[in-house]
């Protein structure tokens, strides 16, 4: 099997059981394909919300939501408030139905979802509607972390897929920017407000009257103006926010990798402990068997000594 196929199967395993199943699968393929085994060993454990979305993708349940995305974006481009209103209702219904379906699948697997995870599932589905690349990502069944649509920016897919090369349609970096569904209404109002108003007729200037001579009043002293404060740069603030988010995401990925490594070490230690416990149990059985053999030998020795004493007494009696 290709790595993407292996990953799709493993990502359907509940996160609590993922590391054990991943290790078992890695050991199973290591003899025939060490390179594939190495890639399987490096597969990240999915976040709970990503696991649920992968379950929905496996069921083919995300097609309607993703296919609704182009219609939403077209309505936004056309600034059609009636169509936007209709699509908003449809989007809300689809997202709610999919979130419930995902919750049911998780419960059937023995891992009911928290409200926070359900919120992430909804946000991921909405991101798939807002951005065509995110739509390809969620349909792939290779998602390892939830997604989120943030305004006019492309949905961030960095580190979101187990095998990005297997989903070329999810590559980001094009100019297809997602647009919030409420922005079209704002832009429509803005276009009305930006229309130029007719300029007012100039009023006739009043006739100049001679002013009475008067002593000139002293000009007031100019007040010192306060120095302007530093101007904020919105673009710089956005860049700083993106950099902070990227740093936090990298730290989160590092923490996830450390957690996976720790879980692998724990599993290996548990395997060693199980082996030692098996050996100890065998040793206990051997000790008990040896103790029984010793007791039986001691009993036989006692009987033999009794027989020896009896024979000696009999010989002495006969000799008299």
CSV table of C-alpha atoms in Angstrom, one decimal:
chain,number,residue,atom,x,y,z
A,1,UNK,CA,0.0,0.0,0.0
A,2,UNK,CA,1.0,3.6,-0.5
A,3,UNK,CA,1.7,5.8,2.5
A,4,UNK,CA,-1.4,7.9,1.9
A,5,UNK,CA,-3.6,4.8,1.9
A,6,UNK,CA,-1.9,3.6,5.1
A,7,UNK,CA,-2.4,7.0,6.7
A,8,UNK,CA,-6.1,7.2,5.7
A,9,UNK,CA,-6.7,3.8,7.5
A,10,UNK,CA,-4.8,4.8,10.6
A,11,UNK,CA,-6.4,8.2,10.9
A,12,UNK,CA,-9.8,6.5,11.3
A,13,UNK,CA,-8.5,5.0,14.6
A,14,UNK,CA,-9.6,6.9,17.6
A,15,UNK,CA,-6.8,9.2,18.9
A,16,UNK,CA,-6.7,7.3,22.2
A,17,UNK,CA,-5.8,4.1,20.4
A,18,UNK,CA,-3.7,5.7,17.6
A,19,UNK,CA,-0.2,5.3,18.9
A,20,UNK,CA,-0.7,1.6,19.6
A,21,UNK,CA,-2.2,0.9,16.1
A,22,UNK,CA,0.5,3.0,14.4
A,23,UNK,CA,3.2,1.0,16.1
A,24,UNK,CA,1.6,-2.3,15.2
A,25,UNK,CA,1.2,-1.3,11.6
A,26,UNK,CA,4.8,0.0,11.5
A,27,UNK,CA,6.1,-3.4,12.7
A,28,UNK,CA,3.9,-5.3,10.3
A,29,UNK,CA,5.4,-3.6,7.2
A,30,UNK,CA,9.0,-3.1,8.4
A,31,UNK,CA,10.2,-6.4,7.0
A,32,UNK,CA,8.9,-5.8,3.5
A,33,UNK,CA,9.3,-2.0,3.2
A,34,UNK,CA,11.5,-0.2,5.7
A,35,UNK,CA,11.0,3.2,4.1
A,36,UNK,CA,7.2,2.9,4.4
A,37,UNK,CA,7.6,1.8,8.0
A,38,UNK,CA,9.6,4.8,8.7
A,39,UNK,CA,7.0,7.1,7.3
A,40,UNK,CA,4.2,5.3,9.2
A,41,UNK,CA,6.2,5.8,12.4
A,42,UNK,CA,6.4,9.5,11.8
A,43,UNK,CA,2.6,9.9,11.2
A,44,UNK,CA,1.2,12.5,13.6
A,45,UNK,CA,-1.7,11.5,15.9
A,46,UNK,CA,-4.8,13.4,14.7
A,47,UNK,CA,-6.5,16.0,16.8
A,48,UNK,CA,-9.9,14.8,17.9
A,49,UNK,CA,-11.7,17.3,15.6
A,50,UNK,CA,-9.6,16.2,12.6
A,51,UNK,CA,-10.3,12.6,13.5
A,52,UNK,CA,-14.1,13.3,13.3
A,53,UNK,CA,-13.7,15.1,10.0
A,54,UNK,CA,-11.7,12.2,8.6
A,55,UNK,CA,-14.5,9.9,9.7
A,56,UNK,CA,-17.0,12.0,7.8
A,57,UNK,CA,-14.7,12.1,4.7
A,58,UNK,CA,-14.5,8.3,4.9
A,59,UNK,CA,-18.3,8.1,4.8
A,60,UNK,CA,-18.4,10.6,1.9
A,61,UNK,CA,-20.5,12.9,4.0
A,62,UNK,CA,-18.6,16.1,3.2
A,63,UNK,CA,-19.4,16.4,-0.5
A,64,UNK,CA,-22.5,18.5,-0.2
A,65,UNK,CA,-20.7,21.0,2.1
A,66,UNK,CA,-17.7,21.4,-0.1
A,67,UNK,CA,-19.8,21.7,-3.2
A,68,UNK,CA,-21.8,24.5,-1.6
A,69,UNK,CA,-18.6,26.6,-1.3
A,70,UNK,CA,-18.5,27.8,-5.0
A,71,UNK,CA,-22.1,28.9,-4.8
A,72,UNK,CA,-21.4,30.9,-1.7
A,73,UNK,CA,-18.4,32.6,-3.2
A,74,UNK,CA,-20.3,33.4,-6.4
A,75,UNK,CA,-23.2,35.0,-4.4
A,76,UNK,CA,-20.7,37.1,-2.5
A,77,UNK,CA,-19.0,38.2,-5.7
A,78,UNK,CA,-22.5,39.1,-7.2
A,79,UNK,CA,-23.4,41.0,-4.0
A,80,UNK,CA,-26.8,39.3,-4.1
A,81,UNK,CA,-28.3,39.7,-0.6
A,82,UNK,CA,-31.3,37.4,-1.2
A,83,UNK,CA,-29.1,34.6,-2.5
A,84,UNK,CA,-26.6,35.2,0.3
A,85,UNK,CA,-29.4,35.0,2.9
A,86,UNK,CA,-30.6,31.7,1.4
A,87,UNK,CA,-27.2,30.2,1.2
A,88,UNK,CA,-26.4,31.2,4.8
A,89,UNK,CA,-29.4,29.3,6.0
A,90,UNK,CA,-28.4,26.3,3.8
A,91,UNK,CA,-24.8,26.5,5.1
A,92,UNK,CA,-26.0,26.6,8.7
A,93,UNK,CA,-28.2,23.5,8.2
A,94,UNK,CA,-25.5,21.5,6.5
A,95,UNK,CA,-22.9,22.4,9.1
A,96,UNK,CA,-25.3,21.5,11.9
A,97,UNK,CA,-26.2,18.2,10.3
A,98,UNK,CA,-22.6,17.2,9.7
A,99,UNK,CA,-21.5,18.1,13.2
A,100,UNK,CA,-24.3,15.9,14.6
A,101,UNK,CA,-23.3,13.1,12.2
A,102,UNK,CA,-19.7,13.4,13.4
A,103,UNK,CA,-20.7,13.3,17.0
A,104,UNK,CA,-22.7,10.1,16.4
A,105,UNK,CA,-19.8,8.5,14.6
A,106,UNK,CA,-17.5,9.4,17.6
A,107,UNK,CA,-20.0,8.1,20.1
A,108,UNK,CA,-20.4,4.8,18.1
A,109,UNK,CA,-16.6,4.4,18.3
A,110,UNK,CA,-16.8,4.8,22.1
A,111,UNK,CA,-15.3,8.3,22.2
A,112,UNK,CA,-18.1,11.0,22.7
A,113,UNK,CA,-17.1,14.5,21.8
A,114,UNK,CA,-16.8,17.6,24.0
A,115,UNK,CA,-18.5,20.9,23.0
A,116,UNK,CA,-15.1,22.4,22.3
A,117,UNK,CA,-14.2,19.6,19.8
A,118,UNK,CA,-17.6,20.0,18.1
A,119,UNK,CA,-16.9,23.7,17.7
A,120,UNK,CA,-13.7,22.9,15.9
A,121,UNK,CA,-15.5,20.4,13.7
A,122,UNK,CA,-18.0,23.1,12.7
A,123,UNK,CA,-15.2,25.6,12.0
A,124,UNK,CA,-13.3,23.1,9.9
A,125,UNK,CA,-16.4,22.4,7.7
A,126,UNK,CA,-17.0,26.1,7.3
A,127,UNK,CA,-13.4,26.6,6.3
A,128,UNK,CA,-13.9,23.9,3.6
A,129,UNK,CA,-16.8,26.0,2.3
A,130,UNK,CA,-14.9,29.2,2.3
A,131,UNK,CA,-11.7,28.1,0.6
A,132,UNK,CA,-11.4,25.5,-2.3
A,133,UNK,CA,-8.0,24.4,-1.1
A,134,UNK,CA,-9.4,23.7,2.4
A,135,UNK,CA,-12.3,21.8,0.7
A,136,UNK,CA,-9.8,19.5,-1.0
A,137,UNK,CA,-8.0,19.0,2.3
A,138,UNK,CA,-11.1,17.9,4.3
A,139,UNK,CA,-12.3,15.6,1.6
A,140,UNK,CA,-8.9,13.8,1.4
A,141,UNK,CA,-9.3,11.9,4.7
A,142,UNK,CA,-5.8,12.9,5.6
A,143,UNK,CA,-6.5,15.7,8.0
A,144,UNK,CA,-4.5,15.8,11.3
A,145,UNK,CA,-5.5,19.2,12.7
A,146,UNK,CA,-8.7,21.3,12.5
A,147,UNK,CA,-9.0,24.3,10.1
A,148,UNK,CA,-10.3,27.8,10.5
A,149,UNK,CA,-11.3,30.5,8.1
A,150,UNK,CA,-10.0,33.9,9.1
A,151,UNK,CA,-11.5,36.8,7.1
A,152,UNK,CA,-9.9,37.5,3.7
A,153,UNK,CA,-6.8,35.3,4.3
A,154,UNK,CA,-6.4,31.9,2.8
A,155,UNK,CA,-7.1,29.0,5.1
A,156,UNK,CA,-3.8,28.0,6.7
A,157,UNK,CA,-3.1,24.4,5.6
A,158,UNK,CA,0.5,24.3,7.0
A,159,UNK,CA,0.9,20.9,8.8
A,160,UNK,CA,-2.8,20.1,8.3
A,161,UNK,CA,-2.3,17.0,6.1
A,162,UNK,CA,-0.6,13.7,6.8
A,163,UNK,CA,0.6,13.5,3.2
A,164,UNK,CA,0.4,16.9,1.4
A,165,UNK,CA,1.8,15.4,-1.8
A,166,UNK,CA,-1.2,13.2,-2.1
A,167,UNK,CA,-3.6,16.2,-2.2
A,168,UNK,CA,-2.2,18.6,-4.8
A,169,UNK,CA,-5.6,20.5,-4.9
A,170,UNK,CA,-5.0,21.5,-1.2
A,171,UNK,CA,-1.8,23.4,-2.0
A,172,UNK,CA,-2.2,27.0,-0.9
A,173,UNK,CA,-0.6,30.1,-2.3
A,174,UNK,CA,-3.0,30.9,-5.2
A,175,UNK,CA,-5.0,34.2,-5.4
A,176,UNK,CA,-8.3,32.5,-4.7
A,177,UNK,CA,-9.1,34.3,-1.4
A,178,UNK,CA,-12.0,33.3,0.7
A,179,UNK,CA,-14.6,36.0,1.5
A,180,UNK,CA,-16.8,36.0,4.6
A,181,UNK,CA,-20.4,35.6,3.7
A,182,UNK,CA,-21.4,38.9,5.3
A,183,UNK,CA,-18.8,41.0,3.4
A,184,UNK,CA,-20.8,41.2,0.2
A,185,UNK,CA,-23.6,43.0,2.0
A,186,UNK,CA,-21.1,45.4,3.5
A,187,UNK,CA,-19.5,46.0,0.1
A,188,UNK,CA,-22.9,46.7,-1.4
A,189,UNK,CA,-23.7,49.4,1.3
A,190,UNK,CA,-20.2,50.8,0.8
A,191,UNK,CA,-20.7,51.2,-3.0
A,192,UNK,CA,-23.9,53.1,-2.3
A,193,UNK,CA,-22.1,55.4,0.2
A,194,UNK,CA,-19.3,56.0,-2.2
A,195,UNK,CA,-21.4,57.5,-5.0
A,196,UNK,CA,-20.5,61.2,-5.5
A,197,UNK,CA,-23.2,63.5,-4.3
A,198,UNK,CA,-24.2,66.6,-6.5
A,199,UNK,CA,-22.1,69.6,-5.6
A,200,UNK,CA,-24.2,72.5,-4.0
A,201,UNK,CA,-24.8,75.7,-5.9
A,202,UNK,CA,-22.3,78.4,-4.8
A,203,UNK,CA,-23.9,81.1,-2.7
A,204,UNK,CA,-23.5,84.7,-3.8
A,205,UNK,CA,-20.8,86.5,-2.0
A,206,UNK,CA,-22.1,89.4,0.2
A,207,UNK,CA,-21.3,92.9,-0.7
A,208,UNK,CA,-18.3,94.2,1.2
A,209,UNK,CA,-19.0,97.0,3.6
A,210,UNK,CA,-16.3,99.4,4.8
A,211,UNK,CA,-15.3,98.4,8.3
A,212,UNK,CA,-14.7,101.1,10.9
A,213,UNK,CA,-11.1,101.8,11.8
A,214,UNK,CA,-10.1,100.3,15.0
A,215,UNK,CA,-6.8,99.6,16.8
A,216,UNK,CA,-5.5,96.2,15.8
A,217,UNK,CA,-5.9,93.6,18.5
A,218,UNK,CA,-2.8,91.8,19.6
A,219,UNK,CA,-2.6,88.3,18.0
A,220,UNK,CA,-2.9,85.5,20.6
A,221,UNK,CA,0.2,83.6,21.2
A,222,UNK,CA,0.3,80.3,19.4
A,223,UNK,CA,-0.1,77.4,21.8
A,224,UNK,CA,2.5,74.7,21.5
A,225,UNK,CA,1.2,71.8,19.6
A,226,UNK,CA,1.6,68.4,21.1
A,227,UNK,CA,4.0,66.1,19.2
A,228,UNK,CA,2.1,63.5,17.3
A,229,UNK,CA,2.3,60.0,18.8
A,230,UNK,CA,3.7,57.0,16.9
A,231,UNK,CA,1.3,56.0,14.2
A,232,UNK,CA,0.2,52.4,14.2
A,233,UNK,CA,0.8,50.4,11.0
A,234,UNK,CA,-2.1,48.0,10.5
A,235,UNK,CA,-0.1,45.9,8.0
A,236,UNK,CA,2.7,45.6,10.5
A,237,UNK,CA,0.3,44.5,13.2
A,238,UNK,CA,-1.2,41.9,11.0
A,239,UNK,CA,2.3,40.6,10.1
A,240,UNK,CA,3.2,40.5,13.8
A,241,UNK,CA,-0.1,38.6,14.5
A,242,UNK,CA,0.6,36.1,11.8
A,243,UNK,CA,4.2,35.6,13.0
A,244,UNK,CA,2.9,35.0,16.5
A,245,UNK,CA,0.3,32.6,15.3
A,246,UNK,CA,3.0,30.8,13.2
A,247,UNK,CA,5.3,30.6,16.2
A,248,UNK,CA,2.5,29.2,18.4
A,249,UNK,CA,1.6,26.7,15.7
A,250,UNK,CA,5.2,25.5,15.4
A,251,UNK,CA,5.4,25.1,19.2
A,252,UNK,CA,2.1,23.2,19.1
A,253,UNK,CA,3.5,20.9,16.4
A,254,UNK,CA,6.7,20.4,18.4
A,255,UNK,CA,4.7,19.6,21.5
A,256,UNK,CA,2.6,17.1,19.6
A,257,UNK,CA,5.7,15.4,18.2
A,258,UNK,CA,7.2,15.3,21.7
A,259,UNK,CA,3.9,13.8,23.0
A,260,UNK,CA,4.0,11.2,20.2
A,261,UNK,CA,7.6,10.3,21.0
A,262,UNK,CA,6.8,10.0,24.7
A,263,UNK,CA,3.8,7.8,24.0
A,264,UNK,CA,6.0,5.5,21.8
A,265,UNK,CA,8.5,5.3,24.6
A,266,UNK,CA,5.8,4.5,27.1
A,267,UNK,CA,4.4,1.8,24.8
A,268,UNK,CA,7.8,0.3,24.3
A,269,UNK,CA,8.4,0.3,28.1
A,270,UNK,CA,5.0,-1.3,28.6
A,271,UNK,CA,5.9,-4.0,26.1
A,272,UNK,CA,9.2,-4.6,28.0
A,273,UNK,CA,7.3,-4.7,31.3
A,274,UNK,CA,4.8,-7.2,29.8
A,275,UNK,CA,7.7,-9.4,28.6
A,276,UNK,CA,9.4,-9.2,32.0
A,277,UNK,CA,6.1,-10.0,33.7
A,278,UNK,CA,5.7,-13.0,31.4
A,279,UNK,CA,9.2,-14.2,32.2
A,280,UNK,CA,8.5,-13.7,35.9
A,281,UNK,CA,5.4,-15.7,35.7
A,282,UNK,CA,7.3,-18.5,34.0
A,283,UNK,CA,10.0,-18.3,36.6
A,284,UNK,CA,7.4,-18.5,39.4
A,285,UNK,CA,6.0,-21.7,37.8
A,286,UNK,CA,9.5,-23.2,37.5
A,287,UNK,CA,10.1,-22.3,41.2
A,288,UNK,CA,6.8,-24.0,42.2
A,289,UNK,CA,7.6,-27.0,40.1
A,290,UNK,CA,11.1,-27.3,41.7
A,291,UNK,CA,9.7,-26.9,45.2
A,292,UNK,CA,7.2,-29.7,44.5
A,293,UNK,CA,10.0,-31.9,43.2
A,294,UNK,CA,12.1,-31.1,46.3
A,295,UNK,CA,9.2,-32.0,48.6
A,296,UNK,CA,8.6,-35.2,46.7
A,297,UNK,CA,12.3,-36.0,46.9
A,298,UNK,CA,12.4,-35.2,50.6
A,299,UNK,CA,9.4,-37.6,51.2
A,300,UNK,CA,11.1,-40.3,49.2
A,301,UNK,CA,14.3,-39.8,51.2
A,302,UNK,CA,12.4,-40.1,54.4
A,303,UNK,CA,10.7,-43.3,53.3
A,304,UNK,CA,14.0,-44.8,52.1
A,305,UNK,CA,15.6,-44.0,55.5
A,306,UNK,CA,12.7,-45.7,57.3
A,307,UNK,CA,13.1,-48.8,55.1
A,308,UNK,CA,16.9,-48.8,55.8
A,309,UNK,CA,16.3,-48.6,59.6
A,310,UNK,CA,13.7,-51.4,59.4
A,311,UNK,CA,16.1,-53.6,57.4
A,312,UNK,CA,18.9,-53.0,59.9
A,313,UNK,CA,16.7,-53.9,62.8
A,314,UNK,CA,15.6,-57.1,61.0
A,315,UNK,CA,19.2,-58.1,60.3
A,316,UNK,CA,20.2,-57.7,63.9
A,317,UNK,CA,17.2,-59.7,65.1
A,318,UNK,CA,18.1,-62.6,62.7
A,319,UNK,CA,21.7,-62.6,63.9
A,320,UNK,CA,20.7,-63.3,67.4
